[in-house]
Amino acid sequence: MTIGRFRSAAWASTLTLALAGAAPLGAQEIADTIYMGGPILTIDDARGTAEAVAVRDGRILAVGELAGMTALQGEDTKVFDLEGRAMLPGFFDSHGHVVFGGLQALSANLLAPPDGTVTDIASLQDTLRQWIDTNAETVQKANMVVGFGYDNAQLAELRHPTREDLDAVSTDLPIVIVHQSGHIGVANSRALEMAGIDGSTPNPAGGVIRKDETGQPDGVLEEYAFFRVLVPLLSDLGPEALDAFALAGAQLWASYGYTTAQDGRSSRGLYDALKSVDAGPGLPVDVVVFPDVLEDRDFIAEAASREYDGHVRVAGCKLTIDGSPQGFTALRDRPYFAPVGNYAPGYAGYSAITMDQTQEAVSWCFGQGLQIITHSNGEGASDMLIAAIEEARRVHGDPGNRPVLVHGQFLREDQVDSLQRLGIFPSLFPMHTFYWGDWHRDHTVGPVNADNISPTGWVRTRGMMFGSHHDAPVAFPDSMRILSATVTRRTRSGDILGPAQRVDVMTALKAMTIWPAWQHFEEDDKGTITPGKIADFVILSADPTAVDPETLADLEVLATIKDDTVVYEAQPGERKGELGRAPFTADPMMAHRFLHALWQAGDSQ
């Protein structure tokens, strides 16, 4: 016998199970694949750890002791030997932006260590110059440069780059760079000119065009000033470019062990791109799509379904109330602690939409019986969401739609009580403790309140489920970094931010598997290794419950298995966590076609 579809896995080997004395079996009882040879963490409280799993027709047939699988093996059964590695249910993305993640994968990497090399304005400029030189032919054809992932909190200057900083790279080429939060961007003079933004351009509602002392735009665009150029135009791009983003994003997610991805704040155009890829080369993972409820309600009402069409389904509505906490655009209920920048005394951020818009959108979703997931970071934004859901439930009752709060970075404890009372599922972002924990402690909320960002401890004290997400492309969809941050809450500097908010490894794993599956109404099919569920698995280099918690971030995803098929395998010498080294190939020209279309459209606004 051979391992068949698993043959190419360097760390797998063929194993023949003893069949002597086994009685002949009907075809319906024979497994296609048997997984064995390492700890299998089922995340099923009734089963714990298993020795073997049998799969037939993409569904789990049996889970238990290896000896009990002998009777399920037939002549054509393939055997996957884990060789001591750990197998878990495939990770379920509690919140992310898988198509936009494809743009991240195809752009100049402006991330700070450990995910990139940018530490100051000079290194950012050097990275852009190097990327332009490396991609000279593409840049010449597209006449556009994009960079993704700079973080002013990690730059030595502790400020955003400006148009002058980008002009030092090029005044001929339009350059736009995207803040790691995805809520702020910077354009050079040429790009601003092409977008039609000058000193006379007013701030849009829910956004800011930053100006210098002369009244001219300094290049930094906040929230809807940036979104009005970037996000809506994703749907207007040519299908080839969007398809490239969708495929690259899905492959990136698969490389970190995700078998179900989310495309939050999506659109009809992005949905069509996902469907196009699925019909062509095929998506390696399932994708749940949440279009913006302020943009295309007819599409949401028409397309929403609990059933997948291939590997894609529209799952409900996305609403965004405020912005980025580390970028000081999230709406707080009090002033920021020590914001870095030109902020007036008492500055507390701002909402991207009004209370009336929030209430009307939430009420519409409740009235339609649709799930709504809502971006809310600051306490003020969460107050708005809680009030809107309370009113929607008064008017419509409880439609059983499992509303979701996304992020909740600065939640107060009384707000957690309200989430529990109203049945709001918290999809939290504890990876913030690593990437921006020190920044929150020193600048956004101060040392006392920083201990309670992403308050998983408060949630568990109340017996509530939660999801733990990456919000990629805000950060890499790095499942092991998520696991580590949820368990240890270590900051970049090594500080432990809020020891009381830490949870154990199994709880953190549930927040990446069965609880997000419940969040998306998919708990009957995904989230645990249980007979009858879909054969979605991830194989890790070691059992995360058996290693030092301080080493969780060092665990590796060795393989991702979707529907009993390997969709990702780690390659020898592969270095994940750096853009440009992801285990997939995609045409970088697609990113530039995107940008070219972006600025053409911006020029016409």
Coordinates of C-alpha atoms in Angstrom, one line a residue:
M1 CA 0.0 0.0 0.0
T2 CA 1.0 3.6 -0.4
I3 CA 0.0 6.8 1.2
G4 CA -1.4 8.0 -2.1
R5 CA -2.4 11.7 -1.8
F6 CA 0.0 12.0 1.2
R7 CA 2.9 10.5 -0.6
S8 CA 4.7 13.8 -1.0
A9 CA 4.8 14.6 2.7
A10 CA 8.5 14.2 3.6
W11 CA 7.7 13.3 7.2
A12 CA 5.0 10.7 6.4
S13 CA 5.6 7.0 5.8
T14 CA 3.5 4.0 4.7
L15 CA 2.2 1.8 7.4
T16 CA 0.4 -1.5 6.8
L17 CA -2.1 -2.4 9.6
A18 CA -2.4 -6.1 10.5
L19 CA -5.4 -7.5 8.7
A20 CA -5.0 -11.2 9.7
G21 CA -8.3 -12.5 10.8
A22 CA -10.3 -9.4 9.9
A23 CA -13.7 -10.3 8.5
P24 CA -14.7 -9.1 5.0
L25 CA -16.5 -5.7 5.2
G26 CA -19.1 -4.0 3.1
A27 CA -17.8 -1.1 1.0
Q28 CA -19.7 1.5 3.0
E29 CA -17.6 0.5 6.1
I30 CA -14.1 0.8 4.5
A31 CA -12.1 3.9 5.3
D32 CA -10.5 6.0 2.6
T33 CA -7.8 7.1 5.0
I34 CA -6.6 6.3 8.5
Y35 CA -4.6 8.9 10.4
M36 CA -2.3 7.5 13.2
G37 CA 1.1 7.6 14.8
G38 CA 0.9 10.8 16.9
P39 CA -1.3 12.5 19.5
I40 CA -4.6 13.5 18.0
L41 CA -6.3 16.3 20.0
T42 CA -10.0 16.0 19.1
I43 CA -11.0 19.2 21.0
D44 CA -14.1 17.1 21.8
D45 CA -14.6 17.1 25.6
A46 CA -16.2 13.6 25.4
R47 CA -13.1 12.1 23.6
G48 CA -10.0 14.0 24.6
T49 CA -7.0 12.6 22.8
A50 CA -7.2 9.7 20.3
E51 CA -4.8 7.3 18.7
A52 CA -6.3 7.1 15.2
V53 CA -9.0 8.7 13.0
A54 CA -10.7 6.9 10.0
V55 CA -12.2 9.0 7.2
R56 CA -14.5 8.1 4.4
D57 CA -15.9 10.4 1.6
G58 CA -14.4 13.5 3.3
R59 CA -16.1 12.8 6.6
I60 CA -14.8 11.3 9.9
L61 CA -15.9 7.7 10.1
A62 CA -14.4 6.7 13.5
V63 CA -12.2 8.2 16.3
G64 CA -10.4 6.2 18.9
E65 CA -7.8 3.5 19.6
L66 CA -5.6 2.3 16.8
A67 CA -6.6 -1.3 17.3
G68 CA -10.2 -0.4 16.7
M69 CA -9.4 0.9 13.2
T70 CA -8.1 -2.4 11.8
A71 CA -11.5 -3.5 10.8
L72 CA -12.0 -0.3 8.9
Q73 CA -9.0 -0.8 6.6
G74 CA -9.5 -2.2 3.1
E75 CA -7.2 -2.9 0.3
D76 CA -7.2 0.7 -1.0
T77 CA -7.2 2.5 2.4
K78 CA -4.3 5.0 2.6
V79 CA -2.6 5.3 6.0
F80 CA -1.2 8.7 7.1
D81 CA 1.6 8.2 9.7
L82 CA 1.9 11.3 11.8
E83 CA 5.4 10.2 13.0
G84 CA 4.8 11.7 16.4
R85 CA 3.4 15.0 15.2
A86 CA 0.2 16.3 16.6
M87 CA -3.1 16.4 14.7
L88 CA -5.9 18.8 15.6
P89 CA -9.1 20.0 13.9
G90 CA -8.4 22.5 11.1
F91 CA -8.5 26.1 12.5
F92 CA -11.6 28.2 11.9
D93 CA -11.0 31.8 11.2
S94 CA -13.0 33.8 13.8
H95 CA -12.3 37.1 11.9
G96 CA -10.1 38.1 9.0
H97 CA -10.1 39.5 5.4
V98 CA -8.8 36.7 3.2
V99 CA -9.0 38.5 -0.1
F100 CA -7.3 41.7 1.2
G101 CA -4.8 39.3 2.7
G102 CA -3.9 38.4 -0.9
L103 CA -2.9 42.0 -1.5
Q104 CA -0.7 41.9 1.6
A105 CA 1.0 38.8 0.2
L106 CA 1.7 40.5 -3.1
S107 CA 3.0 43.9 -1.8
A108 CA 6.3 45.3 -0.5
N109 CA 6.7 44.0 3.1
L110 CA 6.8 47.0 5.5
L111 CA 6.2 45.0 8.6
A112 CA 8.4 45.4 11.7
P113 CA 10.3 42.4 13.2
P114 CA 9.6 39.5 13.6
D115 CA 7.5 39.6 10.5
G116 CA 9.6 42.0 8.5
T117 CA 12.7 44.3 8.8
V118 CA 11.3 47.9 8.9
T119 CA 12.3 49.7 12.1
D120 CA 12.5 53.4 11.0
I121 CA 11.6 55.7 8.2
A122 CA 15.0 55.0 6.5
S123 CA 14.5 51.2 6.5
L124 CA 11.0 51.7 5.2
Q125 CA 12.4 53.8 2.3
D126 CA 15.1 51.3 1.6
T127 CA 12.6 48.4 1.6
L128 CA 10.5 50.2 -1.0
R129 CA 13.5 51.0 -3.1
Q130 CA 14.7 47.4 -3.0
W131 CA 11.2 46.2 -3.9
I132 CA 11.1 48.6 -6.8
D133 CA 14.5 47.3 -8.1
T134 CA 13.6 43.7 -7.6
N135 CA 10.3 44.2 -9.5
A136 CA 11.5 46.7 -12.0
E137 CA 9.7 45.3 -15.0
T138 CA 6.4 45.0 -13.2
V139 CA 6.8 48.5 -11.7
Q140 CA 7.6 49.9 -15.2
K141 CA 4.5 48.3 -16.7
A142 CA 2.1 49.2 -13.9
N143 CA 3.5 52.6 -13.0
M144 CA 2.6 52.1 -9.3
V145 CA 4.1 50.9 -6.0
V146 CA 2.3 49.6 -3.0
G147 CA 3.7 48.7 0.4
F148 CA 1.8 47.0 3.2
G149 CA 2.2 46.8 7.0
Y150 CA 4.1 49.8 8.3
D151 CA 3.4 50.5 12.0
N152 CA 4.2 54.0 13.4
A153 CA 4.2 52.4 16.8
Q154 CA 7.2 50.4 15.8
L155 CA 9.1 53.1 13.9
A156 CA 12.0 54.7 15.8
E157 CA 10.5 58.1 14.9
L158 CA 7.1 57.1 16.5
R159 CA 5.2 58.8 13.7
H160 CA 3.6 58.0 10.4
P161 CA 5.6 58.5 7.2
T162 CA 4.6 61.5 5.1
R163 CA 4.3 62.3 1.5
E164 CA 7.8 63.8 1.7
D165 CA 9.2 60.6 3.0
L166 CA 7.7 58.7 0.1
D167 CA 8.7 61.4 -2.3
A168 CA 12.3 60.7 -1.3
V169 CA 11.7 57.2 -2.8
S170 CA 10.1 58.5 -6.0
T171 CA 8.3 61.6 -7.2
D172 CA 7.6 60.0 -10.6
L173 CA 5.9 56.8 -9.5
P174 CA 2.7 56.9 -7.5
I175 CA 3.4 55.2 -4.1
V176 CA 0.8 54.2 -1.5
I177 CA 1.6 52.4 1.7
V178 CA -1.0 50.8 4.0
H179 CA -0.7 50.9 7.8
Q180 CA -0.7 47.5 9.5
S181 CA -4.2 48.2 11.0
G182 CA -5.6 48.6 7.4
H183 CA -7.4 51.8 8.7
I184 CA -4.7 54.3 7.7
G185 CA -2.7 54.8 4.5
V186 CA 0.0 57.2 3.2
A187 CA 0.4 58.5 -0.4
N188 CA 3.2 60.3 -2.0
S189 CA 2.7 63.6 -3.9
R190 CA 2.1 61.8 -7.2
A191 CA -0.4 59.5 -5.8
L192 CA -2.3 62.3 -4.0
E193 CA -2.4 64.2 -7.3
M194 CA -3.8 61.2 -9.2
A195 CA -6.4 60.7 -6.4
G196 CA -7.5 64.3 -6.7
I197 CA -6.6 65.2 -3.1
D198 CA -5.2 68.6 -2.4
G199 CA -5.5 71.3 0.2
S200 CA -9.0 72.2 -0.7
T201 CA -10.3 68.6 -0.3
P202 CA -12.6 68.3 2.7
N203 CA -12.5 65.5 5.2
P204 CA -15.1 62.9 4.4
A205 CA -17.6 61.8 7.1
G206 CA -15.8 59.3 9.4
G207 CA -12.3 60.1 8.0
V208 CA -9.5 62.6 8.1
I209 CA -7.1 63.9 5.4
R210 CA -4.2 65.1 7.5
K211 CA -2.8 68.5 6.6
D212 CA 0.6 70.1 7.3
E213 CA 1.2 73.6 8.7
T214 CA 0.6 75.1 5.2
G215 CA -2.8 73.4 4.9
Q216 CA -1.6 70.9 2.3
P217 CA -2.2 67.2 2.7
D218 CA 0.8 65.5 4.4
G219 CA 0.0 62.2 2.8
V220 CA -1.7 60.5 5.8
L221 CA -5.3 59.4 5.2
E222 CA -7.4 58.1 8.0
E223 CA -10.4 55.7 7.9
Y224 CA -13.0 56.8 5.3
A225 CA -10.5 59.2 3.7
F226 CA -8.5 56.1 2.9
F227 CA -11.4 53.6 2.5
R228 CA -13.2 55.7 0.0
V229 CA -10.2 55.3 -2.3
L230 CA -9.2 51.7 -1.3
V231 CA -11.9 49.4 -0.1
P232 CA -14.9 50.2 -2.4
L233 CA -12.7 49.9 -5.5
L234 CA -11.8 46.3 -4.8
S235 CA -15.1 45.3 -6.3
D236 CA -14.5 47.3 -9.4
L237 CA -11.2 45.7 -10.4
G238 CA -10.8 43.4 -13.3
P239 CA -11.6 39.8 -12.5
E240 CA -8.0 38.6 -13.1
A241 CA -6.6 40.8 -10.4
L242 CA -9.2 40.0 -7.8
D243 CA -8.9 36.3 -8.5
A244 CA -5.1 36.6 -7.8
F245 CA -5.8 38.2 -4.5
A246 CA -8.4 35.7 -3.5
L247 CA -6.2 32.7 -4.4
A248 CA -3.1 34.2 -2.7
G249 CA -5.0 34.9 0.5
A250 CA -6.6 31.5 0.7
Q251 CA -3.3 29.8 0.2
L252 CA -1.7 32.0 2.9
W253 CA -4.5 31.1 5.3
A254 CA -4.0 27.4 4.5
S255 CA -0.3 27.6 5.2
Y256 CA -1.2 28.5 8.8
G257 CA -3.6 25.6 9.4
Y258 CA -6.9 27.3 8.6
T259 CA -9.4 25.2 6.8
T260 CA -12.1 27.9 7.0
A261 CA -11.4 31.5 6.3
Q262 CA -13.5 34.6 6.7
D263 CA -13.8 37.6 4.4
G264 CA -15.1 40.3 6.6
R265 CA -16.3 43.6 5.2
S266 CA -16.6 41.9 1.8
S267 CA -18.6 42.8 -1.3
R268 CA -20.3 41.3 -4.3
G269 CA -17.1 41.7 -6.3
L270 CA -15.0 39.9 -3.8
Y271 CA -17.5 37.1 -3.5
D272 CA -17.5 36.8 -7.3
A273 CA -13.7 36.5 -7.2
L274 CA -13.8 33.8 -4.6
K275 CA -16.4 31.9 -6.6
S276 CA -14.3 32.3 -9.8
V277 CA -11.2 30.9 -8.1
D278 CA -13.2 28.0 -6.7
A279 CA -14.6 27.2 -10.1
G280 CA -11.1 27.4 -11.6
P281 CA -8.0 26.3 -9.8
G282 CA -10.1 25.8 -6.7
L283 CA -10.0 27.3 -3.2
P284 CA -7.9 25.3 -0.7
V285 CA -10.2 26.3 2.1
D286 CA -13.8 27.2 2.8
V287 CA -14.6 30.9 3.0
V288 CA -17.4 32.6 4.8
V289 CA -18.2 36.0 3.4
F290 CA -19.7 39.0 5.3
P291 CA -20.4 41.9 2.9
D292 CA -20.6 45.5 4.2
V293 CA -24.2 46.1 5.3
L294 CA -23.9 49.8 4.5
E295 CA -23.0 49.0 0.8
D296 CA -25.2 46.2 -0.7
R297 CA -28.1 44.9 1.3
D298 CA -29.9 43.5 -1.8
F299 CA -26.9 41.2 -2.4
I300 CA -26.8 40.1 1.2
A301 CA -30.5 39.3 1.4
E302 CA -30.3 37.4 -1.9
A303 CA -27.2 35.4 -1.3
A304 CA -27.0 34.7 2.5
S305 CA -27.1 31.0 3.3
R306 CA -26.0 28.5 5.8
E307 CA -25.0 26.2 3.0
Y308 CA -21.9 26.4 0.9
D309 CA -21.9 26.8 -2.8
G310 CA -18.7 24.9 -3.4
H311 CA -16.3 26.4 -0.9
V312 CA -18.0 29.8 -0.5
R313 CA -21.0 31.1 1.2
V314 CA -22.4 34.5 2.2
A315 CA -22.9 34.2 6.0
G316 CA -24.4 37.6 6.9
C317 CA -23.6 41.3 7.4
K318 CA -20.5 43.2 8.4
L319 CA -20.7 46.6 10.1
T320 CA -17.8 48.9 11.1
I321 CA -18.4 51.4 13.9
D322 CA -14.9 52.8 14.6
G323 CA -11.3 52.4 13.7
S324 CA -7.9 51.4 15.0
P325 CA -7.0 51.5 18.7
Q326 CA -3.2 51.6 18.1
G327 CA -3.8 54.3 15.4
F328 CA -5.9 56.4 17.9
T329 CA -9.0 56.3 15.6
A330 CA -11.1 53.9 17.8
L331 CA -13.9 55.6 19.7
R332 CA -13.2 55.6 23.4
D333 CA -15.4 56.7 26.3
R334 CA -12.6 58.7 27.8
P335 CA -9.5 60.5 26.4
Y336 CA -6.5 58.5 25.1
F337 CA -3.8 58.1 27.7
A338 CA -0.8 59.6 25.9
P339 CA -1.5 59.7 22.2
V340 CA 1.5 60.3 20.0
G341 CA 0.8 63.0 17.4
N342 CA -1.0 66.3 17.0
Y343 CA -4.1 65.6 19.1
A344 CA -6.2 68.1 21.0
P345 CA -6.5 67.8 24.8
G346 CA -9.2 65.3 25.7
Y347 CA -9.0 63.5 22.3
A348 CA -11.0 60.3 22.5
G349 CA -11.1 59.1 18.8
Y350 CA -14.2 59.1 16.6
S351 CA -16.8 56.8 15.1
A352 CA -16.8 56.0 11.4
I353 CA -20.6 56.1 11.4
T354 CA -23.4 57.7 13.4
M355 CA -25.6 56.1 16.0
D356 CA -28.6 56.3 13.7
Q357 CA -26.6 54.4 11.0
T358 CA -25.6 51.8 13.6
Q359 CA -29.1 51.3 14.9
E360 CA -30.7 51.2 11.4
A361 CA -28.1 48.6 10.1
V362 CA -28.4 46.4 13.1
S363 CA -32.2 46.5 13.1
W364 CA -32.2 45.6 9.4
C365 CA -30.1 42.5 10.0
F366 CA -32.2 41.5 12.9
G367 CA -35.4 42.0 10.9
Q368 CA -34.0 39.8 8.1
G369 CA -32.9 37.2 10.6
L370 CA -29.3 37.6 9.4
Q371 CA -26.1 37.3 11.4
I372 CA -24.3 40.6 11.9
I373 CA -20.6 40.9 12.9
T374 CA -19.6 44.4 14.0
H375 CA -16.2 45.9 14.2
S376 CA -16.0 47.8 17.6
N377 CA -12.7 48.6 19.3
G378 CA -13.2 51.4 21.7
E379 CA -15.5 51.5 24.7
G380 CA -17.6 54.2 23.0
A381 CA -18.1 52.1 19.9
S382 CA -19.1 49.1 22.0
D383 CA -21.6 51.2 23.9
M384 CA -23.1 52.1 20.5
L385 CA -23.3 48.4 19.4
I386 CA -24.8 47.2 22.7
A387 CA -27.5 49.9 22.6
A388 CA -28.3 49.1 19.0
I389 CA -28.6 45.3 19.6
E390 CA -30.7 46.0 22.7
E391 CA -33.1 48.1 20.7
A392 CA -33.2 45.6 17.8
R393 CA -34.1 42.8 20.2
R394 CA -36.8 44.9 21.7
V395 CA -38.3 45.5 18.2
H396 CA -37.6 42.1 16.6
G397 CA -37.1 39.7 19.5
D398 CA -34.3 37.2 19.4
P399 CA -34.0 35.8 15.8
G400 CA -31.3 33.4 16.9
N401 CA -28.8 35.1 14.6
R402 CA -25.8 35.0 17.0
P403 CA -24.6 38.6 16.6
V404 CA -20.8 39.0 17.0
L405 CA -18.7 41.8 18.4
V406 CA -15.4 41.9 16.5
H407 CA -12.3 43.1 18.4
G408 CA -13.7 44.7 21.6
Q409 CA -10.1 45.8 22.4
F410 CA -11.0 48.2 25.2
L411 CA -14.1 46.5 26.6
R412 CA -15.2 47.4 30.1
E413 CA -16.2 44.6 32.4
D414 CA -19.8 45.9 32.6
Q415 CA -19.9 45.7 28.8
V416 CA -18.9 42.0 29.0
D417 CA -21.9 41.5 31.2
S418 CA -24.0 43.1 28.5
L419 CA -22.6 40.9 25.8
Q420 CA -23.6 37.9 27.9
R421 CA -27.1 39.2 28.6
L422 CA -27.7 40.0 24.9
G423 CA -26.2 36.8 23.5
I424 CA -23.4 38.6 21.6
F425 CA -20.5 36.4 20.7
P426 CA -17.1 38.1 21.4
S427 CA -14.5 37.6 18.6
L428 CA -11.4 39.0 20.4
F429 CA -8.0 39.9 19.3
P430 CA -5.5 38.8 22.0
M431 CA -2.6 38.9 19.5
H432 CA -2.8 42.6 20.2
T433 CA -1.0 41.9 23.5
F434 CA 2.1 40.9 21.5
Y435 CA 2.1 43.3 18.6
W436 CA 0.8 46.5 20.4
G437 CA 0.7 45.6 24.1
D438 CA 3.6 47.9 25.0
W439 CA 2.0 50.7 22.9
H440 CA -1.4 50.3 24.6
R441 CA 0.3 50.4 28.1
D442 CA 2.3 53.5 27.3
H443 CA 0.1 55.4 24.9
T444 CA -3.5 54.3 24.2
V445 CA -5.1 53.3 27.5
G446 CA -2.3 53.4 30.1
P447 CA -0.8 50.7 32.4
V448 CA -4.0 49.9 34.4
N449 CA -6.5 49.5 31.6
A450 CA -3.9 47.8 29.2
D451 CA -4.0 44.8 31.5
N452 CA -7.6 44.2 30.3
I453 CA -7.4 44.6 26.6
S454 CA -8.9 41.6 24.8
P455 CA -10.4 40.4 28.1
T456 CA -10.5 36.7 27.6
G457 CA -10.3 36.1 31.3
W458 CA -13.5 38.1 32.0
V459 CA -15.3 36.2 29.3
R460 CA -14.3 32.8 30.6
T461 CA -15.1 33.8 34.2
R462 CA -18.7 34.1 33.0
G463 CA -18.7 30.8 31.2
M464 CA -18.8 32.4 27.7
M465 CA -17.3 31.2 24.5
F466 CA -15.1 33.5 22.5
G467 CA -13.2 33.5 19.2
S468 CA -9.5 34.4 19.0
H469 CA -8.6 36.0 15.7
H470 CA -5.8 37.5 13.6
D471 CA -7.6 40.1 11.6
A472 CA -5.2 39.5 8.7
P473 CA -3.9 41.4 6.9
V474 CA -3.6 43.5 10.1
A475 CA -1.2 40.7 11.2
F476 CA -0.3 37.5 9.5
P477 CA -2.9 34.8 10.0
D478 CA -0.3 33.1 12.2
S479 CA -2.2 30.5 14.2
M480 CA 0.7 29.8 16.5
R481 CA 1.2 33.4 17.3
I482 CA -2.5 33.7 18.2
L483 CA -2.3 30.6 20.4
S484 CA 0.8 32.0 22.2
A485 CA -0.7 35.4 22.7
T486 CA -4.0 34.1 24.1
V487 CA -2.1 31.9 26.6
T488 CA 0.8 34.0 27.6
R489 CA -0.1 37.6 26.8
R490 CA 3.6 38.4 26.3
T491 CA 4.4 41.7 24.6
R492 CA 7.2 42.4 22.2
S493 CA 9.3 43.7 25.2
G494 CA 8.6 40.5 27.2
D495 CA 6.1 42.1 29.6
I496 CA 3.0 40.0 30.6
L497 CA 0.0 42.2 29.9
G498 CA -2.8 41.3 32.2
P499 CA -1.9 38.0 33.9
A500 CA -5.5 37.5 35.0
Q501 CA -6.7 37.6 31.4
R502 CA -4.6 34.6 30.4
V503 CA -6.3 31.2 29.6
D504 CA -5.0 27.7 29.4
V505 CA -3.9 26.1 26.1
M506 CA -7.0 23.9 25.6
T507 CA -9.2 27.0 26.1
A508 CA -7.2 28.9 23.5
L509 CA -7.4 26.0 21.1
K510 CA -11.2 25.9 21.4
A511 CA -11.2 29.6 20.6
M512 CA -9.6 28.7 17.3
T513 CA -11.7 25.7 16.5
I514 CA -15.0 24.7 18.0
W515 CA -16.1 28.1 19.3
P516 CA -15.6 30.0 16.0
A517 CA -17.4 27.0 14.3
W518 CA -20.3 27.7 16.7
Q519 CA -20.0 31.4 16.0
H520 CA -20.6 30.7 12.3
F521 CA -23.4 28.1 12.8
E522 CA -21.0 25.3 11.7
E523 CA -20.5 23.4 14.9
D524 CA -22.2 20.3 13.6
D525 CA -19.7 20.0 10.8
K526 CA -16.4 21.5 12.0
G527 CA -14.4 22.4 15.1
T528 CA -13.7 19.0 16.6
I529 CA -12.5 15.6 15.4
T530 CA -15.8 13.8 15.9
P531 CA -17.5 11.0 13.8
G532 CA -19.7 12.6 11.2
K533 CA -17.8 15.9 10.9
I534 CA -15.8 17.1 7.9
A535 CA -12.3 15.7 7.7
D536 CA -10.5 19.1 8.2
F537 CA -7.2 18.8 10.1
V538 CA -4.0 20.6 10.9
I539 CA -0.8 18.8 11.7
L540 CA 1.6 20.6 14.0
S541 CA 5.3 19.9 14.8
A542 CA 4.4 19.1 18.4
D543 CA 1.4 18.7 20.8
P544 CA 0.7 22.3 22.0
T545 CA -0.7 21.0 25.3
A546 CA 2.6 19.2 26.0
V547 CA 5.2 22.0 25.4
D548 CA 6.3 24.9 27.5
P549 CA 3.6 27.6 26.9
E550 CA 6.4 30.1 26.3
T551 CA 7.4 28.1 23.2
L552 CA 4.0 27.9 21.6
A553 CA 4.8 30.6 19.0
D554 CA 7.7 28.3 17.8
L555 CA 5.4 25.4 16.8
E556 CA 5.1 24.9 13.1
V557 CA 2.2 24.0 10.9
L558 CA 3.4 21.1 8.8
A559 CA 0.3 20.3 6.9
T560 CA -3.3 21.4 6.4
I561 CA -5.9 18.9 5.3
K562 CA -9.2 20.0 3.9
D563 CA -11.9 17.3 3.2
D564 CA -9.3 14.6 3.6
T565 CA -7.0 16.2 1.0
V566 CA -3.7 17.8 1.8
V567 CA -3.9 21.5 0.7
Y568 CA -0.7 22.7 2.2
E569 CA 2.6 21.0 3.1
A570 CA 5.6 22.8 4.7
Q571 CA 8.7 22.6 2.5
P572 CA 12.2 22.0 3.8
G573 CA 13.9 25.3 4.7
E574 CA 10.6 27.2 4.4
R575 CA 10.5 30.5 6.4
K576 CA 7.1 31.6 7.2
G577 CA 6.3 34.9 8.8
E578 CA 7.9 37.0 6.1
L579 CA 6.1 38.3 3.1
G580 CA 7.6 37.0 -0.1
R581 CA 8.4 33.7 1.5
A582 CA 4.9 32.4 1.8
P583 CA 4.4 28.8 0.4
F584 CA 2.6 29.8 -2.7
T585 CA 3.2 31.6 -6.0
A586 CA 1.2 34.4 -7.4
D587 CA 1.8 37.0 -10.1
P588 CA 2.9 40.3 -8.4
M589 CA 1.6 42.1 -11.5
M590 CA -1.9 41.5 -10.1
A591 CA -1.1 43.8 -7.2
H592 CA -0.1 46.6 -9.6
R593 CA -3.1 46.0 -11.8
F594 CA -5.2 46.6 -8.6
L595 CA -3.4 49.8 -7.8
H596 CA -3.6 51.1 -11.4
A597 CA -7.3 50.6 -11.3
L598 CA -7.5 52.0 -7.8
W599 CA -6.0 55.4 -8.8
Q600 CA -7.8 55.6 -12.1
A601 CA -11.0 55.3 -10.2
G602 CA -9.8 57.7 -7.5
D603 CA -8.9 60.3 -10.2
S604 CA -12.5 60.2 -11.4
Q605 CA -14.1 60.9 -8.0

